[in-house]
Tab-separated table of C-alpha atoms in Angstrom:
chain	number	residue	atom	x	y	z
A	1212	UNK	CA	0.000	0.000	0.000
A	1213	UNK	CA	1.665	3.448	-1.139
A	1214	UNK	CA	1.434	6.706	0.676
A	1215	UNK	CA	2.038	9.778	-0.535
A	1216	UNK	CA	3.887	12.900	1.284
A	1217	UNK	CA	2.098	16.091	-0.399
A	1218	UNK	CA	1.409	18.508	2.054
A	1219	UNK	CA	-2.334	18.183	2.744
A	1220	UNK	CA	-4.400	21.802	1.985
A	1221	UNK	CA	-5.775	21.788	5.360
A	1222	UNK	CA	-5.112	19.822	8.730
A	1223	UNK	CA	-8.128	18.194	9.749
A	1224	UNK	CA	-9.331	17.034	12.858
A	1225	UNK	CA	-10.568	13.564	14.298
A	1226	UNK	CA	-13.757	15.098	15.390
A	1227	UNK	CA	-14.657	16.808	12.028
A	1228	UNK	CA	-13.361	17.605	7.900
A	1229	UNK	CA	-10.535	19.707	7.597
A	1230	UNK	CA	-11.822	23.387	7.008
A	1231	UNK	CA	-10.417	25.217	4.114
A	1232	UNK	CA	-8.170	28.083	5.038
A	1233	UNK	CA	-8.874	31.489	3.582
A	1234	UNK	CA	-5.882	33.135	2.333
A	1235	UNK	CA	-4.812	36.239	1.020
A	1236	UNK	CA	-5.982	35.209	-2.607
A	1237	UNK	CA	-8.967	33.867	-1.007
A	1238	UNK	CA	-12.311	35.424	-2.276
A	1239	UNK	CA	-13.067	37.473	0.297
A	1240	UNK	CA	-9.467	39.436	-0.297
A	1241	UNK	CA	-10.046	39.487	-4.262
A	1242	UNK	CA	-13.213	41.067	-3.415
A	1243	UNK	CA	-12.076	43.672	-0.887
A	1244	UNK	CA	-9.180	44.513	-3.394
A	1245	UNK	CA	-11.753	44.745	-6.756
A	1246	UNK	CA	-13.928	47.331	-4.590
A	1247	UNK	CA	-10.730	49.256	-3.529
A	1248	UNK	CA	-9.165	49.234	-7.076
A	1249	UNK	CA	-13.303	50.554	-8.328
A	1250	UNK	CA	-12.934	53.337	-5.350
A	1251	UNK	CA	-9.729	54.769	-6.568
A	1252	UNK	CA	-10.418	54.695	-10.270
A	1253	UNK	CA	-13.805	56.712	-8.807
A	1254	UNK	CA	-11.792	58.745	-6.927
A	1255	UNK	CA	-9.497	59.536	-9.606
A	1256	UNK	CA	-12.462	60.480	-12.048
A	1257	UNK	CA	-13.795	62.796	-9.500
A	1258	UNK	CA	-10.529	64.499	-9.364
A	1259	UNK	CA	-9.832	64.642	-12.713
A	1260	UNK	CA	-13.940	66.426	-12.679
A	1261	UNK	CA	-13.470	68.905	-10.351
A	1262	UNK	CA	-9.823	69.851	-12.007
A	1263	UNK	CA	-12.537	70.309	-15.457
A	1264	UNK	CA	-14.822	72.288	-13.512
A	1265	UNK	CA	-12.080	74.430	-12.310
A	1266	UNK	CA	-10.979	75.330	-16.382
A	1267	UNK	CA	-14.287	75.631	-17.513
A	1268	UNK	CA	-15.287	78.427	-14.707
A	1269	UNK	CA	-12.834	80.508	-15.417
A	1270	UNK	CA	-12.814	80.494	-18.972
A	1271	UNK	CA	-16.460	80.176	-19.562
A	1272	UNK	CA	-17.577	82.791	-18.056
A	1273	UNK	CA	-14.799	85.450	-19.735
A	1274	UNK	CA	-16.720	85.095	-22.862
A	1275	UNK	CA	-19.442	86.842	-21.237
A	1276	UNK	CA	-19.962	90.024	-23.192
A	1277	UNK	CA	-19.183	93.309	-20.603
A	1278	UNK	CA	-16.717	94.898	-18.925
A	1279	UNK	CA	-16.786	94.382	-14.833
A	1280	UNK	CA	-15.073	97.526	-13.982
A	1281	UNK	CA	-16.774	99.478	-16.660
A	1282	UNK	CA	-20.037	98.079	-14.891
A	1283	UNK	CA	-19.128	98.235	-11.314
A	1284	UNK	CA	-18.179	102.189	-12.208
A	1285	UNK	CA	-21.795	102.435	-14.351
A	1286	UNK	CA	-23.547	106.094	-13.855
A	1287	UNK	CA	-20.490	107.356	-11.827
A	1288	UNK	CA	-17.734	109.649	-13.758
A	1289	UNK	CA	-14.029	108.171	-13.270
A	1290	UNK	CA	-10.694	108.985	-14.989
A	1291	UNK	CA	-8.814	105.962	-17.330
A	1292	UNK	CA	-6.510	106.007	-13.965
A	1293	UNK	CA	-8.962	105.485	-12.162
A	1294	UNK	CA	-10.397	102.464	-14.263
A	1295	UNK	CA	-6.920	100.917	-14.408
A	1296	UNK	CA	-6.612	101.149	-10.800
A	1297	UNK	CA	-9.465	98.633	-10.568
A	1298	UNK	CA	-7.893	96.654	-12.749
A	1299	UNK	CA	-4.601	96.317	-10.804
A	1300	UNK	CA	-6.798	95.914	-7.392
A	1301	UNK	CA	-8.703	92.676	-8.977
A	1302	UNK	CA	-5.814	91.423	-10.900
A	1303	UNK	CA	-7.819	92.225	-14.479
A	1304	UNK	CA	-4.435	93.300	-15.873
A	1305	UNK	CA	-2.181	90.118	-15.364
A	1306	UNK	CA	-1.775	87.704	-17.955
A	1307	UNK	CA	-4.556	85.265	-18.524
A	1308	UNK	CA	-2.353	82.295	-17.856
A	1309	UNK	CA	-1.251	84.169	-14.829
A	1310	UNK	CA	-4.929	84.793	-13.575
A	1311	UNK	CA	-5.445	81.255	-14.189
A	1312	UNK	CA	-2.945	79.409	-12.095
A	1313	UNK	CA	-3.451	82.252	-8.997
A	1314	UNK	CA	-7.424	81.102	-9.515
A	1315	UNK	CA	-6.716	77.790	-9.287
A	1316	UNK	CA	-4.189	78.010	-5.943
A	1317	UNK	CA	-6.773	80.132	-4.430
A	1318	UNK	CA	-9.744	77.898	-5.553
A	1319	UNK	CA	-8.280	74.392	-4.159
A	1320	UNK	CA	-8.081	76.238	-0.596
A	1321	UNK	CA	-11.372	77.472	-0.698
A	1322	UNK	CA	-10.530	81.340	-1.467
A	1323	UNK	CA	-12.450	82.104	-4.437
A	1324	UNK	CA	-11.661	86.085	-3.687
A	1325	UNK	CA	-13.340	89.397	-3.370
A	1326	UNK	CA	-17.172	90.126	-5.063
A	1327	UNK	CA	-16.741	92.881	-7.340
A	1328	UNK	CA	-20.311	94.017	-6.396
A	1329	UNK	CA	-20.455	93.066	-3.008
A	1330	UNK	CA	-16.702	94.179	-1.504
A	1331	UNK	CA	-17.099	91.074	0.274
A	1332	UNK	CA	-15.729	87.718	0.530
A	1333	UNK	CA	-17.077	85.239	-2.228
A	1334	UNK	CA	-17.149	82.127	0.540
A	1335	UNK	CA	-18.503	84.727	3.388
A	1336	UNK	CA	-21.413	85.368	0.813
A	1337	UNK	CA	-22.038	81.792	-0.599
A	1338	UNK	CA	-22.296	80.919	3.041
A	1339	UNK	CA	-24.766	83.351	4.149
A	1340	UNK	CA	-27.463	82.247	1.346
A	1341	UNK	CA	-26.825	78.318	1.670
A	1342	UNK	CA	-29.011	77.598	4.546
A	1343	UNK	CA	-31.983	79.372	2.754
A	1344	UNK	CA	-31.220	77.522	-0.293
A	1345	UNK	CA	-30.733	73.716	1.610
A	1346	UNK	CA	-34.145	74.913	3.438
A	1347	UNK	CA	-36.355	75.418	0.050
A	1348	UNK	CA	-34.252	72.705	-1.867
A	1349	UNK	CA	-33.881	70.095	0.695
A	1350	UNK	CA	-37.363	70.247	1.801
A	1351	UNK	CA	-38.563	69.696	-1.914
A	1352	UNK	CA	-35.879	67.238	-2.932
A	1353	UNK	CA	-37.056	64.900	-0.331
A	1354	UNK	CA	-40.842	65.492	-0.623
A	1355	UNK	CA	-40.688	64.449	-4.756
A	1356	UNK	CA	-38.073	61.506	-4.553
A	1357	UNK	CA	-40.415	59.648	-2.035
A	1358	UNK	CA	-43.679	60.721	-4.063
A	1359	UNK	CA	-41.556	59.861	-7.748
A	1360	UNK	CA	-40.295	56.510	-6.304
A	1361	UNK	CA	-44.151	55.628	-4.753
A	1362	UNK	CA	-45.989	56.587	-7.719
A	1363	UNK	CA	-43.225	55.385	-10.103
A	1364	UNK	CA	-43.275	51.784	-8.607
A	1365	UNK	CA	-47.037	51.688	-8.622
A	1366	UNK	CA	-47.488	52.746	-12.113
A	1367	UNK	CA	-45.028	49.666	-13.605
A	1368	UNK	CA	-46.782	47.317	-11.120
A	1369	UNK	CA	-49.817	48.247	-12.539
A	1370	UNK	CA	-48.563	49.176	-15.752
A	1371	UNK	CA	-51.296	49.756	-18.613
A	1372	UNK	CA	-53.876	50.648	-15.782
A	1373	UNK	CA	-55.865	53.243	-15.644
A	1374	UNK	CA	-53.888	54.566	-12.707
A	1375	UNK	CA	-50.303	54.035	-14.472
A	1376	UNK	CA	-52.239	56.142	-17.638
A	1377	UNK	CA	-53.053	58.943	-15.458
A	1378	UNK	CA	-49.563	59.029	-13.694
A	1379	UNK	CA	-47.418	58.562	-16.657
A	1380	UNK	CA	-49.943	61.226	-18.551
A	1381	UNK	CA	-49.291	63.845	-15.628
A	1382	UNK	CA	-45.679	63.249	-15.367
A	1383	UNK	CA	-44.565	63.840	-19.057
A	1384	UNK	CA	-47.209	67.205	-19.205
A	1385	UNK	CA	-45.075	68.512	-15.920
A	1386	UNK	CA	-41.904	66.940	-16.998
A	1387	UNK	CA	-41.840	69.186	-20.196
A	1388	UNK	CA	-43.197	71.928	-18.124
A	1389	UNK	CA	-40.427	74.835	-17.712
A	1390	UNK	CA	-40.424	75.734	-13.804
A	1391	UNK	CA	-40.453	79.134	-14.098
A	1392	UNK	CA	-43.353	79.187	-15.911
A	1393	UNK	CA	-45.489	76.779	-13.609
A	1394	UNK	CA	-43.843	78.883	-11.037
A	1395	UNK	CA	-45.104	82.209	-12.769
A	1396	UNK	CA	-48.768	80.909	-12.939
A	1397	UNK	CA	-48.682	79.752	-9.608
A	1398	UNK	CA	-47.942	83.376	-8.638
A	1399	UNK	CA	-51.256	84.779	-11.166
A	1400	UNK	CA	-53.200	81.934	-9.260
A	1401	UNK	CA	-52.331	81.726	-5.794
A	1402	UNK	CA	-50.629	84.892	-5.244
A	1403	UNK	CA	-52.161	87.413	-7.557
A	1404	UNK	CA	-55.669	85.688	-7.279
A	1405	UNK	CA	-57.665	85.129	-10.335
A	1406	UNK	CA	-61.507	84.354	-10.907
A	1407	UNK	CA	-63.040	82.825	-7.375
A	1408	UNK	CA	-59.940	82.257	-6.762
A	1409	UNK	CA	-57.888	84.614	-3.921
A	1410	UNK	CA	-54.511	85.214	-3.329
A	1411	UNK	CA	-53.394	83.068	-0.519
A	1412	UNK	CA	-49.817	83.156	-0.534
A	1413	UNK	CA	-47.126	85.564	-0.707
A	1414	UNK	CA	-45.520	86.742	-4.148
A	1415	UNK	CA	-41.831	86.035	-2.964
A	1416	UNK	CA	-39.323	86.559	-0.517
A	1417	UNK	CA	-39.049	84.021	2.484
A	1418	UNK	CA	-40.306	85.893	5.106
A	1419	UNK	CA	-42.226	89.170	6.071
A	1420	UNK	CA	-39.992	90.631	8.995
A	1421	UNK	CA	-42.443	91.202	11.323
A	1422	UNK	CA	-42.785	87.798	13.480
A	1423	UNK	CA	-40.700	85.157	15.992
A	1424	UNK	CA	-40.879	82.207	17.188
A	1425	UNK	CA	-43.296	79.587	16.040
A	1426	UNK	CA	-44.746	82.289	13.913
A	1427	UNK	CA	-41.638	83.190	12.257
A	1428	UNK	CA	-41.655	79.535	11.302
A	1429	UNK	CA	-45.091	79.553	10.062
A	1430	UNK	CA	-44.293	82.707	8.177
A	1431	UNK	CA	-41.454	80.943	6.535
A	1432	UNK	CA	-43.838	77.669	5.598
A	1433	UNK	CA	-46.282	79.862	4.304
A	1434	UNK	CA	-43.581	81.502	1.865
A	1435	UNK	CA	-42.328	78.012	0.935
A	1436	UNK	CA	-45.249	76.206	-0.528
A	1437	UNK	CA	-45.357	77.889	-4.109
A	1438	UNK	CA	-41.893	77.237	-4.856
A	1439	UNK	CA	-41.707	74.097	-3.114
A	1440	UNK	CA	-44.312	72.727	-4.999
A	1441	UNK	CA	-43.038	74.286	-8.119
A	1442	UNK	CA	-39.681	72.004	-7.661
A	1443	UNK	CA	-41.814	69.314	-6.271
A	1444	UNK	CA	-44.170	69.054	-9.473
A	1445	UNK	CA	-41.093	69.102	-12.024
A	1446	UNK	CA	-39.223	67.279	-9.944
A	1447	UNK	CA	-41.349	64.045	-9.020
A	1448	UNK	CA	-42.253	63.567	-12.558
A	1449	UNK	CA	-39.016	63.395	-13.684
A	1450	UNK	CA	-38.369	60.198	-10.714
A	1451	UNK	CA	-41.449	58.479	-11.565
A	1452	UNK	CA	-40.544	57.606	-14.856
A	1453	UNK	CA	-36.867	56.750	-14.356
A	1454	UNK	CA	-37.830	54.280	-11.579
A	1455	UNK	CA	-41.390	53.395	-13.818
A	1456	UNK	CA	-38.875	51.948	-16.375
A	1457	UNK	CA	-36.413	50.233	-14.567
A	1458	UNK	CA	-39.061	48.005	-13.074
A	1459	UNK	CA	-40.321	47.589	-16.517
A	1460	UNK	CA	-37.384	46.309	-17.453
A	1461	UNK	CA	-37.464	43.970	-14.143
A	1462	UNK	CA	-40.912	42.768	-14.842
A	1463	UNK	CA	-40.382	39.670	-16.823
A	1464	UNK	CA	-37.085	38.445	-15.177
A	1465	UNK	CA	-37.156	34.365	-14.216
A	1466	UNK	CA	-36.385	35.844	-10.487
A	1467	UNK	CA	-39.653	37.039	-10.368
A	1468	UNK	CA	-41.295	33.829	-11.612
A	1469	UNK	CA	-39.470	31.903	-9.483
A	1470	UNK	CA	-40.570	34.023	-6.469
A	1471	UNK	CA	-44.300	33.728	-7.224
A	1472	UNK	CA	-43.746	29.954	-8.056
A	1473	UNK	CA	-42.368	29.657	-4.082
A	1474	UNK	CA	-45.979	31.012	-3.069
A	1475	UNK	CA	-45.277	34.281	-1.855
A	1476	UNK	CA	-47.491	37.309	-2.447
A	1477	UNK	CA	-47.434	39.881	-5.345
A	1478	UNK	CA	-46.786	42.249	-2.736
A	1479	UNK	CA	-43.475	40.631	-1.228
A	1480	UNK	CA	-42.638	39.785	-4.784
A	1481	UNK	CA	-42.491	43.734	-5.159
A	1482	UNK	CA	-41.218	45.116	-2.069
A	1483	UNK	CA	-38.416	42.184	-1.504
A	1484	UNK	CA	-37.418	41.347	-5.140
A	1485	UNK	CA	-38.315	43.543	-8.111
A	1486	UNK	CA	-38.042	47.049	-6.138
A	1487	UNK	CA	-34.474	46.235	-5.096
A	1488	UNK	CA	-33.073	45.513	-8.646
A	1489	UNK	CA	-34.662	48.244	-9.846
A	1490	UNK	CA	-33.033	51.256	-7.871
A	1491	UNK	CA	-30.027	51.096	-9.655
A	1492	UNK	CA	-30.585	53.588	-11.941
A	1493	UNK	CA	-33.587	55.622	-8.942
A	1494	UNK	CA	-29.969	55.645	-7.002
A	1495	UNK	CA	-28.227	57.665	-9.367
A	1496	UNK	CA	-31.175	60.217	-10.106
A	1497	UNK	CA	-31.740	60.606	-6.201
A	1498	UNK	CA	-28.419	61.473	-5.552
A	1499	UNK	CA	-28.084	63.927	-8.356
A	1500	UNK	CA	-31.299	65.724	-7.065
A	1501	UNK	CA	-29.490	65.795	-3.656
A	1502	UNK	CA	-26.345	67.429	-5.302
A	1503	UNK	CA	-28.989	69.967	-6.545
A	1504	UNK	CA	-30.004	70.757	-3.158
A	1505	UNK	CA	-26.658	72.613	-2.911
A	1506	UNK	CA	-26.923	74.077	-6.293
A	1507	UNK	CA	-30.571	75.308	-5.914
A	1508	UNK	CA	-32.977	76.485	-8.517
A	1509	UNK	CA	-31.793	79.517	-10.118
A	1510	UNK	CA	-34.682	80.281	-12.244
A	1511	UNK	CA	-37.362	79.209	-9.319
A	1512	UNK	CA	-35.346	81.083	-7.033
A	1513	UNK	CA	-35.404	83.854	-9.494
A	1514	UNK	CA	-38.930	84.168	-9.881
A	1515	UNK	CA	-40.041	83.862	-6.161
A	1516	UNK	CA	-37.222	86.412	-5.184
A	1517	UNK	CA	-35.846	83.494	-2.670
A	1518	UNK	CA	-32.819	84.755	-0.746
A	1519	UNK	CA	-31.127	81.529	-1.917
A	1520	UNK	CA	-27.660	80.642	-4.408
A	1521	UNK	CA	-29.815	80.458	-7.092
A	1522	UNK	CA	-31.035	84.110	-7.076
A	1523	UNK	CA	-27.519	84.928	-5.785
A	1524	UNK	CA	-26.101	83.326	-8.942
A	1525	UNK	CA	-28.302	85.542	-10.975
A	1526	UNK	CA	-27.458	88.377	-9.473
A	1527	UNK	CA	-23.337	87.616	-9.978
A	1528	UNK	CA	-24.031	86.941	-13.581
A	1529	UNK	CA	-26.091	90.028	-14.842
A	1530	UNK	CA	-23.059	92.173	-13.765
A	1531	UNK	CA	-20.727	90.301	-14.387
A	1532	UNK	CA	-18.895	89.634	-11.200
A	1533	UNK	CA	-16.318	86.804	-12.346
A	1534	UNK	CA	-15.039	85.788	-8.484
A	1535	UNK	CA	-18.688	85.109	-7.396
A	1536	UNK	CA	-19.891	83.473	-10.667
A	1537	UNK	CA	-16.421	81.692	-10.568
A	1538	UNK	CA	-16.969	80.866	-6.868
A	1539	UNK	CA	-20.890	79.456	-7.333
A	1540	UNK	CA	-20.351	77.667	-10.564
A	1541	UNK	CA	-17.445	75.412	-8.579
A	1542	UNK	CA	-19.985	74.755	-5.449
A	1543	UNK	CA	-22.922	73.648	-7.850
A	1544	UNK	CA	-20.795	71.545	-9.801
A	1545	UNK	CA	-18.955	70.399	-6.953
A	1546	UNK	CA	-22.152	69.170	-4.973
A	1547	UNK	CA	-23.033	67.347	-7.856
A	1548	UNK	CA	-19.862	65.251	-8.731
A	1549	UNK	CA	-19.442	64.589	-4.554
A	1550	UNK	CA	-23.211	63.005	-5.032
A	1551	UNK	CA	-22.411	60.718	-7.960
A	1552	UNK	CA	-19.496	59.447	-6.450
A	1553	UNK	CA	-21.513	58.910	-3.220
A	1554	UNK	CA	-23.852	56.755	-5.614
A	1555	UNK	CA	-21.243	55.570	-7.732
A	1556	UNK	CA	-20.344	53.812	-4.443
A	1557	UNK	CA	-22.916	52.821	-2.731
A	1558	UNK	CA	-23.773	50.685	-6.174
A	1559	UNK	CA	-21.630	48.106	-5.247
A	1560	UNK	CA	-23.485	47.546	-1.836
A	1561	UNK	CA	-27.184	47.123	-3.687
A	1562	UNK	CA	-25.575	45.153	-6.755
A	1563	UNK	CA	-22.640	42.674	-5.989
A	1564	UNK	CA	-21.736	42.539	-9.455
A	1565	UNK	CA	-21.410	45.892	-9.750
A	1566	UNK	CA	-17.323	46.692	-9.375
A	1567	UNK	CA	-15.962	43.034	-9.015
């Protein structure tokens, strides 16, 4: 009888089979290093992003017809000296290339300079309008992701119903909808009044000045609800049919057979199977809308005179004053590259197969 003298793979034990030993090329370590190798090539986009956004704000907006010192001085007499003075004080006169590289040493530790129009710090004045811009944003972001994923998930259960018709009708009419018009008519209805019906809520602004306390914050909820549900009506539409066709596309998978086959209920089937595969692409649109929570809505902004980014971004561009439009075009575009790579990876966590 031979024997043979390999080392065995795993010592056993006379109570039990040998367990296999986990090494470093076991699965669990090619896993953890495919995620880490997906994070950094992430990573690395996002830099390589925010590096683009950093070009294209300060050449984009240098196209922009107007003079900022010939603006700033509008209405008031002042000598050439005096114009070339300004110049020298914002740095207007230094090379382009030279302008470029101090913007970009400034910009990466957070100095985005002085407002032309303001005198003031650019990050002093982007900080003073983001909480009223997170409040009106925020509040509307999460109000029409909940309703878009709801209604969105209902409408493909149900698809071809006369519930999905309605839903899928109303969501393309407001989809295509500009918001600052459905804002505008909001204001003729509600505001303005019009036939029987009165003007219940204020034209703009965010507050009236004149309360505290609880009723300051019922003075603020009162200003809210035309532009929140101006975002919310645009917004929600838009969710509903992203997450109304990825179920679609979920709805004839052998999964799902297989799960009703087992005996469980068309509700479980929903909630525990389909739903799950189908945020995928619900993930990505969510977190965009969150990024947009730090960029605002100009144009609603605009039109309901909200003390927000958006209105301040309007306000930086009609002069123009470079260092704030400079400064605001880098935090909106910022907030939304930080919000895809959030989803970018958290897709590996809902989809396995996503990054191995």
């Amino acid at each position: 009888m031979s024997t043979a003298s390999t080392a065995p793979l795993a010592e056993g034990t006379a109570d039990g089979p040998a367990l296999v030993k986990t090494g470093p090329s076991g699965p669990r370590a090619r896993s953890a290093r495919a995620y880490l190798l997906y994070v950094a090539g992430k990573l690395g986009g996002a830099a390589v992003s925010i590096f683009a956004v950093l070009v294209t704000s300060f050449f984009l907006f240098r196209i922009i017809p107007g003079d900022p010192v010939r603006t700033m001085t509008h209405g008031r007499q002042v000598s050439a000296e005096q114009l070339a003075s300004l110049r020298r004080q914002f740095g207007l006169d230094l090379p382009v290339w030279q302008q470029f590289t101090d913007y970009c040493a400034k910009a990466l530790s957070g100095d985005f300079g002085t407002s032309y129009q303001f005198h003031a710090p650019v990050g002093e004045l982007i900080a003073e309008k983001v909480p009223a811009t997170l409040l009106l944003t925020g509040v509307a972001v999460v109000i029409y992701s909940v309703l878009g994923l709801w209604l969105g998930t209902r409408s493909a259960w149900h698809h071809g119903g006369p519930g999905d018709k309605v839903n899928t009708g109303v969501a393309l009419t407001l989809w295509s909808v500009p918001s600052f018009w459905l804002g505008l008519l909001l204001i003729i209805t509600f505001s303005v009044g019009i036939g029987p019906v009165p003007g219940m809520f204020p034209t703009g602004g965010m507050e009236s000045g004149d309360a505290s306390g609880f009723a300051y914050v019922a003075d603020v909820a009162h200003h809210m609800v035309l532009p929140v549900v101006t975002l919310v009506a645009v917004g929600y539409a838009q969710t509903l049919l992203v997450m109304r066709s990825s179920l679609l596309d979920e709805m004839g998978s052998d999964y799902l057979t297989t799960a009703r086959a087992k005996g469980l209920r068309d509700d479980l089937v929903r909630r525990r199977h389909a739903v799950p595969n189908a945020l995928l692409p619900t993930v990505t649109m969510v977190f965009i809308n969150l990024g947009h929570v730090a960029a605002g809505s100009i144009l609603v902004e605009t039109v309901f005179s909200w003390p927000g980014l958006g209105g301040l971004f309007y306000q930086a561009l009609s002069v123009p004053d470079l260092p704030l439009v400079q400064g605001l075009f880098v935090v909106f575009a910022g907030a939304m590259i930080v919000m895809n790579l959030l989803a970018d990876l958290l897709y590996p966590l809902l989809d396995p197969r996503v990054g191995r």
